[in-house]
CSV table of N, CA and C and ligand atoms in Angstrom, one decimal:
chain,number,residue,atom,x,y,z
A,211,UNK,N,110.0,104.0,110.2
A,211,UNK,CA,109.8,104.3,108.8
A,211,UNK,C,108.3,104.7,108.5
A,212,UNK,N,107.9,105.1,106.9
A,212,UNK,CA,106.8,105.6,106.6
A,212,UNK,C,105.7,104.4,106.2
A,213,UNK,N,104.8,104.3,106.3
A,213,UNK,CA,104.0,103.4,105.9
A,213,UNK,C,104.0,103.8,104.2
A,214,UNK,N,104.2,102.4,103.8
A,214,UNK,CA,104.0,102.8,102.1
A,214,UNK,C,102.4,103.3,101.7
A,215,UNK,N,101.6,102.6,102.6
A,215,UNK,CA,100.3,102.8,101.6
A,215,UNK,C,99.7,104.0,102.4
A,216,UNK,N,99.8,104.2,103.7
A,216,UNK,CA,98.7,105.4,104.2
A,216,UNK,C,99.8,106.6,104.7
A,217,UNK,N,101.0,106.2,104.2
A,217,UNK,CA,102.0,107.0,105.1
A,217,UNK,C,102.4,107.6,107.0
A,218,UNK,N,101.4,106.5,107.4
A,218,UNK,CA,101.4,106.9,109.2
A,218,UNK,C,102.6,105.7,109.3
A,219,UNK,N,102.8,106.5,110.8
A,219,UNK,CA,104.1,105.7,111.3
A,219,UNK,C,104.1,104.6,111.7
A,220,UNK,N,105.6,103.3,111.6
A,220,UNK,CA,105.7,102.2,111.4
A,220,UNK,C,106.5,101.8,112.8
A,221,UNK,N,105.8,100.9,113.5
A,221,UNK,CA,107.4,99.9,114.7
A,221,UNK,C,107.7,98.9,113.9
A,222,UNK,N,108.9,98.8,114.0
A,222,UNK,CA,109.1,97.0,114.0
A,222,UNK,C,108.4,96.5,115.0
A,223,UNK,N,107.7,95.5,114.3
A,223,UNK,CA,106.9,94.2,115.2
A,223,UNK,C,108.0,93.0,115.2
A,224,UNK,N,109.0,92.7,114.4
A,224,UNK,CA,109.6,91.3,114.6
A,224,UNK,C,111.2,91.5,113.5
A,225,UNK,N,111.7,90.6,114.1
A,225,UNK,CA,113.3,91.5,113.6
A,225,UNK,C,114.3,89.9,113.6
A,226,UNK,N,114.2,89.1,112.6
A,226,UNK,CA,115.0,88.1,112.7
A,226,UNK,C,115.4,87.8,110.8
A,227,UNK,N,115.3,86.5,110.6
A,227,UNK,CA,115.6,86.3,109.3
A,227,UNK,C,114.9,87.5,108.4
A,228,UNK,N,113.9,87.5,108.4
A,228,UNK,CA,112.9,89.2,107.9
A,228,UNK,C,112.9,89.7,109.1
A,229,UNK,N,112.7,91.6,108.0
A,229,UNK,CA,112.2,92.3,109.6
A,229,UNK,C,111.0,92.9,109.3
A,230,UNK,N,110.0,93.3,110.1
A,230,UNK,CA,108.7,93.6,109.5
A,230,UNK,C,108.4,94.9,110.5
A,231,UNK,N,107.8,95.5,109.9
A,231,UNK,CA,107.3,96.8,110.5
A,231,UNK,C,105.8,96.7,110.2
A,232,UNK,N,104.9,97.4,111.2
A,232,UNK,CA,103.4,97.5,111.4
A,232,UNK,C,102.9,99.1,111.5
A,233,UNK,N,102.1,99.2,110.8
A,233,UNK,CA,101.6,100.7,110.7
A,233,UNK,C,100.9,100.9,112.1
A,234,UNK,N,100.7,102.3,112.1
A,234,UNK,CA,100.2,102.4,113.8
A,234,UNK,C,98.7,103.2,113.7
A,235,UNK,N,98.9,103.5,112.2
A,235,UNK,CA,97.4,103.5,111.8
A,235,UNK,C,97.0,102.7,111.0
A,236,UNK,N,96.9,102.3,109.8
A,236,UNK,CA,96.2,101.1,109.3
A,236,UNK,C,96.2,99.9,109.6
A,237,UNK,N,97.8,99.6,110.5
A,237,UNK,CA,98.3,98.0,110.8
A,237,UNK,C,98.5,97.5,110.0
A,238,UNK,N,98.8,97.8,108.6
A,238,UNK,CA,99.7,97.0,107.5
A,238,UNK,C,100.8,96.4,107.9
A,239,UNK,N,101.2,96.0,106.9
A,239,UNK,CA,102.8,94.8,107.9
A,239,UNK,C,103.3,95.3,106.6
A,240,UNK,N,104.8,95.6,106.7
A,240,UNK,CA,105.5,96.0,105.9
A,240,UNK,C,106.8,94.8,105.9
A,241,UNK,N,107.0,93.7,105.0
A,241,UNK,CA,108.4,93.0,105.2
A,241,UNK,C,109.1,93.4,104.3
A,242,UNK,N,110.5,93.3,104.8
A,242,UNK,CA,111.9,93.5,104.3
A,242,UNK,C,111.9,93.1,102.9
A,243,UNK,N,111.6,91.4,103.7
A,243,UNK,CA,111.5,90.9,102.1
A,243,UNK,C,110.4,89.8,102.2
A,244,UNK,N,110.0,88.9,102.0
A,244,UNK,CA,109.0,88.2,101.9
A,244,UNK,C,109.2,86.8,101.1
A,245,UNK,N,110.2,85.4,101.1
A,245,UNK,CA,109.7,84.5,100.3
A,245,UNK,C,109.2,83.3,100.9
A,246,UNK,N,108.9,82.5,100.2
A,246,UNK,CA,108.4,81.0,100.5
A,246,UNK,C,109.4,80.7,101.7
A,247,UNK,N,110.6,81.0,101.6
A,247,UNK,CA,111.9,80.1,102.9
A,247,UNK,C,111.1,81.5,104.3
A,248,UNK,N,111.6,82.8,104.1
A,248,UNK,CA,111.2,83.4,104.6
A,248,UNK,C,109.3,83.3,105.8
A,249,UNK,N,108.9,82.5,105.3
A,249,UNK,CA,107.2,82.4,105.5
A,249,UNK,C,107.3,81.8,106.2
A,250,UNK,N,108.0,80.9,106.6
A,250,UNK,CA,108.0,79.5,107.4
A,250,UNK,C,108.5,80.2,108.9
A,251,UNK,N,109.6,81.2,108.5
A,251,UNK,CA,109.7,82.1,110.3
A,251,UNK,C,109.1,82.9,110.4
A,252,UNK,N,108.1,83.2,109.9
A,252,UNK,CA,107.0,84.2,110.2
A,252,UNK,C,105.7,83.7,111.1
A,253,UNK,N,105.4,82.5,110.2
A,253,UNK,CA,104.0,82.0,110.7
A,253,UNK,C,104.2,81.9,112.3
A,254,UNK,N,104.9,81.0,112.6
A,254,UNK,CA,104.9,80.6,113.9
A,254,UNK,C,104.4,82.6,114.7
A,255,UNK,N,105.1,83.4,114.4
A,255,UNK,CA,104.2,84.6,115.4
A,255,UNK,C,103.8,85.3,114.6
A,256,UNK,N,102.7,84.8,113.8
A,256,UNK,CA,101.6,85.5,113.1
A,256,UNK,C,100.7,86.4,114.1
A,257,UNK,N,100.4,85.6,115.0
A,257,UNK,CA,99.4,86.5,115.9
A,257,UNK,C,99.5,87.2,116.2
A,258,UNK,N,101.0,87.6,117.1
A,258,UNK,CA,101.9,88.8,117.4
A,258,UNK,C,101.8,90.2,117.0
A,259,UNK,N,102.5,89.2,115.6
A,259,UNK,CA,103.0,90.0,114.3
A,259,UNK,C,101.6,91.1,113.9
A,260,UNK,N,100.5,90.3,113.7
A,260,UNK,CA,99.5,90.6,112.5
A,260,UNK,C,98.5,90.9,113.4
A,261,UNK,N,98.7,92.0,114.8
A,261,UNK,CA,97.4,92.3,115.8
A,261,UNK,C,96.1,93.2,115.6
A,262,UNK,N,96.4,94.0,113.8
A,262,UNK,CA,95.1,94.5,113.6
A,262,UNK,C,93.8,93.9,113.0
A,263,UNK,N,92.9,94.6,113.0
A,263,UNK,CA,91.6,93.9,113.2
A,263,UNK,C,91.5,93.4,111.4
A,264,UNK,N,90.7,92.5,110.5
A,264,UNK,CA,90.2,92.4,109.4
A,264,UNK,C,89.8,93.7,108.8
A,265,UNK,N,88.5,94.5,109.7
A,265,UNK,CA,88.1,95.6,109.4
A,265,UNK,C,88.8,96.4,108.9
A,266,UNK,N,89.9,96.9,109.6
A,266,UNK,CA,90.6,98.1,109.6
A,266,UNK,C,91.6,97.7,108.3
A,267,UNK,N,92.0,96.6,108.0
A,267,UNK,CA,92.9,96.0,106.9
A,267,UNK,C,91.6,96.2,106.0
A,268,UNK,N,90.6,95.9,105.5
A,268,UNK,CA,89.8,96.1,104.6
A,268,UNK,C,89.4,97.5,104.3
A,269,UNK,N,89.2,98.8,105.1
A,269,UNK,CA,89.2,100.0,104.6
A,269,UNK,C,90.2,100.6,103.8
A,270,UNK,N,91.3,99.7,103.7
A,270,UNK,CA,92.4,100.4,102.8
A,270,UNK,C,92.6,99.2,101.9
A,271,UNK,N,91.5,98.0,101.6
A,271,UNK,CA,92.3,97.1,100.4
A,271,UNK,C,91.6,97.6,99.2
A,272,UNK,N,91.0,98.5,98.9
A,272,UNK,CA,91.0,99.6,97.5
A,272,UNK,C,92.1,100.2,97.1
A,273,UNK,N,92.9,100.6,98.2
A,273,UNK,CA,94.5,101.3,97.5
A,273,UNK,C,95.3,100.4,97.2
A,274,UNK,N,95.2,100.4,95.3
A,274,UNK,CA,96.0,99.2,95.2
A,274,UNK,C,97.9,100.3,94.3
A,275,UNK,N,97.9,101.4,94.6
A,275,UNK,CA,99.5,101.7,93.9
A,275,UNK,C,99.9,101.6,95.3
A,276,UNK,N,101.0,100.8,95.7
A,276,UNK,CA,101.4,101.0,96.7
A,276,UNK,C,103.2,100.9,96.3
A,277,UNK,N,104.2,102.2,96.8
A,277,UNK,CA,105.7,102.5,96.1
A,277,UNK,C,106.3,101.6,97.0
A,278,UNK,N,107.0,100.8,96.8
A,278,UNK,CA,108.1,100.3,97.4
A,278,UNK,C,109.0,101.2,98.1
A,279,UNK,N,109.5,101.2,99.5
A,279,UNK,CA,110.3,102.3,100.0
A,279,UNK,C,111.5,102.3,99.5
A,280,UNK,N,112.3,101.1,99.7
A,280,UNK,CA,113.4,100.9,99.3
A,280,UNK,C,113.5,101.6,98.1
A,281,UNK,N,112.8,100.8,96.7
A,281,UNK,CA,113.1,100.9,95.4
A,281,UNK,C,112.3,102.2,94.5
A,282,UNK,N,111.5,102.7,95.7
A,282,UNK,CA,110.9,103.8,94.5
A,282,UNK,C,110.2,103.8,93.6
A,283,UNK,N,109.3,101.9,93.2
A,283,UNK,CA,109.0,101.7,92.4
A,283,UNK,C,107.5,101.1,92.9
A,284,UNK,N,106.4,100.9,91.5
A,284,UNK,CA,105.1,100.7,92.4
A,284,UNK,C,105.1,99.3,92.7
A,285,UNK,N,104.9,98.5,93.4
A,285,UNK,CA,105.2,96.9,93.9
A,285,UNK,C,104.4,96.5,92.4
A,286,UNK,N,104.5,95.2,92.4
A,286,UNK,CA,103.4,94.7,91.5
A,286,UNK,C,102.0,93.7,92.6
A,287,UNK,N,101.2,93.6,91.7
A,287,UNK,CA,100.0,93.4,93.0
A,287,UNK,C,100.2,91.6,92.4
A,288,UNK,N,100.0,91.0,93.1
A,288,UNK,CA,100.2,89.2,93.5
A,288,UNK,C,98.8,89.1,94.0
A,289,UNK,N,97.6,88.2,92.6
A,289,UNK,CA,96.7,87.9,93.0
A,289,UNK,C,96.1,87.1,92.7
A,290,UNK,N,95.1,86.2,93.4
A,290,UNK,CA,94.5,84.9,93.0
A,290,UNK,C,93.4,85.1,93.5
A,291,UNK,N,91.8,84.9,92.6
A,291,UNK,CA,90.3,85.2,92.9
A,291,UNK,C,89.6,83.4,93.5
A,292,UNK,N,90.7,82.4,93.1
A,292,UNK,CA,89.9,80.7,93.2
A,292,UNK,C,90.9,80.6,94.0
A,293,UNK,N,90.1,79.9,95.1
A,293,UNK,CA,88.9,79.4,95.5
A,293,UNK,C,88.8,80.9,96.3
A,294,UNK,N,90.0,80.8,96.9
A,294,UNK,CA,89.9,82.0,98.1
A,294,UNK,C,90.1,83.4,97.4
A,295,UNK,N,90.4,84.6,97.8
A,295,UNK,CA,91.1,85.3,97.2
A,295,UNK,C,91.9,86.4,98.1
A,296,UNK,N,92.9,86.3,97.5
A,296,UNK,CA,94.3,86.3,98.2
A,296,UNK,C,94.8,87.9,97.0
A,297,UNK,N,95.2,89.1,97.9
A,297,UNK,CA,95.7,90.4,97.0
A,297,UNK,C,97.1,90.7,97.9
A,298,UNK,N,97.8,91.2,97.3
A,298,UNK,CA,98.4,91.5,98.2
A,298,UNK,C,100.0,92.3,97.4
A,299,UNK,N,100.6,93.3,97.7
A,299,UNK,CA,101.7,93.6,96.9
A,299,UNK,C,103.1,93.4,97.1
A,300,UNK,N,103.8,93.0,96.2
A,300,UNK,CA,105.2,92.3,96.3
A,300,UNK,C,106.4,93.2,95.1
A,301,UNK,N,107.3,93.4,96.0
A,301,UNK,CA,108.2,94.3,95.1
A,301,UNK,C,108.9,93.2,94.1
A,302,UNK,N,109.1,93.3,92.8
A,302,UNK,CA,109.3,92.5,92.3
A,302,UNK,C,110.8,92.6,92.2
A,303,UNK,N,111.2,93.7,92.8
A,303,UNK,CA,113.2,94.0,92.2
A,303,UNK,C,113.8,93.3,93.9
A,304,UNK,N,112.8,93.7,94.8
A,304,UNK,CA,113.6,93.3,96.1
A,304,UNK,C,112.9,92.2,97.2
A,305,UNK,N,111.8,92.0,96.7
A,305,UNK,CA,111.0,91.2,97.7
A,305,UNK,C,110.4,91.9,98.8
A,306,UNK,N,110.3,92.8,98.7
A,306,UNK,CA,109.6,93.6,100.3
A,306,UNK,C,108.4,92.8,99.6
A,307,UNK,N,107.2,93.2,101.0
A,307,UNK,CA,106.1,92.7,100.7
A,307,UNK,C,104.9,94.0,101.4
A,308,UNK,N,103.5,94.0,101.6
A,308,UNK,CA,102.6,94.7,102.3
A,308,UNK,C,102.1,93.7,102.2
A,309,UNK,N,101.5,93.6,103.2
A,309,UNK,CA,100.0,92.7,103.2
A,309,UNK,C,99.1,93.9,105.0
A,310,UNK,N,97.7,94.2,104.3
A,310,UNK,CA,96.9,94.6,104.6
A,310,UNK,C,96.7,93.9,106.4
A,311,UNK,N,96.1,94.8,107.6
A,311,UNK,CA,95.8,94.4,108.5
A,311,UNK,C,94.6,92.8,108.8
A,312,UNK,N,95.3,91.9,109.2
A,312,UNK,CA,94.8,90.4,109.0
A,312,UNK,C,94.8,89.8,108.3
A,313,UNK,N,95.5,90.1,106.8
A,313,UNK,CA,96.1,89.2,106.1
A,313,UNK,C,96.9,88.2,106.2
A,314,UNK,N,97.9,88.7,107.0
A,314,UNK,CA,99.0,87.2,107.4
A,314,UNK,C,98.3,85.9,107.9
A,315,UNK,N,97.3,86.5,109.2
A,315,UNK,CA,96.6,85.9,109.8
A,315,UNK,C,95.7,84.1,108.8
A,316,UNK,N,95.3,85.8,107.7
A,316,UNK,CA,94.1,84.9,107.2
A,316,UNK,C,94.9,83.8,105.8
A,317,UNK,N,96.0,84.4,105.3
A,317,UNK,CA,96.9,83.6,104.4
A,317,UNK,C,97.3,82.7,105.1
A,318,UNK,N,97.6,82.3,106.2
A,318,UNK,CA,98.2,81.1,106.8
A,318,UNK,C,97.5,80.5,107.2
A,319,UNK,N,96.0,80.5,107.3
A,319,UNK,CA,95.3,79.3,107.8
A,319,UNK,C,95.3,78.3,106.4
A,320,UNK,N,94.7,77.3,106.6
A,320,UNK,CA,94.9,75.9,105.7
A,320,UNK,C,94.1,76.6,104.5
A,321,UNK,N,93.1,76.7,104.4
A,321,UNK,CA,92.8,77.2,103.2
A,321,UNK,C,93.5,78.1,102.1
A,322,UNK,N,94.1,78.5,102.6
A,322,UNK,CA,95.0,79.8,101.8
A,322,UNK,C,96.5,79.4,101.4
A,323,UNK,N,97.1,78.9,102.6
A,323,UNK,CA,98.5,78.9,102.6
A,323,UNK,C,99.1,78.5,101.8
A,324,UNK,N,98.6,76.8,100.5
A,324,UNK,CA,99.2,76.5,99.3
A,324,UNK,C,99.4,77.5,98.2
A,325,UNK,N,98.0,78.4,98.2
A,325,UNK,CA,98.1,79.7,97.2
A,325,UNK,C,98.7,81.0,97.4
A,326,UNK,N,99.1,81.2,99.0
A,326,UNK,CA,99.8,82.1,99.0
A,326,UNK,C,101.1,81.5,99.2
A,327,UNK,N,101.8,80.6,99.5
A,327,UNK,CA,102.8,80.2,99.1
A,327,UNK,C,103.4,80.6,97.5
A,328,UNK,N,102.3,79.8,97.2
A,328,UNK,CA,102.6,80.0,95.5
A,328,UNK,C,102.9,81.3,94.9
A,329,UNK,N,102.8,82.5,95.4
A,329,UNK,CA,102.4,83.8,94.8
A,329,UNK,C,103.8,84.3,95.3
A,330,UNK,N,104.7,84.1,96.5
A,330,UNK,CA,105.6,84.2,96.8
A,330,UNK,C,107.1,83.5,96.3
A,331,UNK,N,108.4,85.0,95.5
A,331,UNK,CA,109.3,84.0,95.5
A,331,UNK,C,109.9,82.9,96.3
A,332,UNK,N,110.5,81.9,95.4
A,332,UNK,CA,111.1,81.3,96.1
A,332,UNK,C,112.3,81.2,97.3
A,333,UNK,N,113.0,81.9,97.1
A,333,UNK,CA,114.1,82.8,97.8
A,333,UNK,C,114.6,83.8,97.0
B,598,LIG,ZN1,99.5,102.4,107.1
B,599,LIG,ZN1,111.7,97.1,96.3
């Protein structure tokens, strides 16, 4: 598939309860769907999953329209500035998700993870 936000081409990186696809230029992570139940089989191969650099994820966290493939629609952006700050876009009709190269990474360490939990539906 297409990358939603830079349009370069996508693999699946991981293919179970979610499936997630990784840009092969920017390394964005593209999920199916993304909730709180969903998170919990993700983290365990975050590393895997989420092998682009911070850098290269921060030269595209200015592009904030990013369309939903599925739905055609622009995601809504999911964001919290306290303590940490956590951006990130989430389709509100289907649950896909983007999150920027090292974001996974950096949402799941202890600092982050109660607030990004939070920003994510429930199922
Ligand atoms: Zn991309
Ligand atoms: Zn959607």
């Amino acid at each position: 598939m297409e990358c939603p936000k830079c349009y370069g081409d996508m693999d699946t990186v991981h293919e179970a309860e979610t499936k997630v696809d990784r840009c092969q230029n920017c390394r964005g992570l593209y999920f199916d769907q993304l909730t709180q139940a969903l998170l919990e089989s993700v983290m365990g191969q975050a590393e895997a999953i989420d092998s682009g650099s911070d850098e290269m994820g921060s030269a595209y966290d200015d592009m904030v329209y990013v369309e939903c493939p599925k739905c055609d629609k622009i995601m809504d952006q999911r964001l919290i500035e306290e303590p940490n700050r956590i951006r990130f876009e989430l389709c509100p009709t289907c649950n896909a998700t983007f999150l920027d190269a090292g974001e996974l990474r950096e949402y799941i360490s202890p600092e982050f993870l109660d607030d990004f939990r939070s920003l994510l539906p429930e199922r």
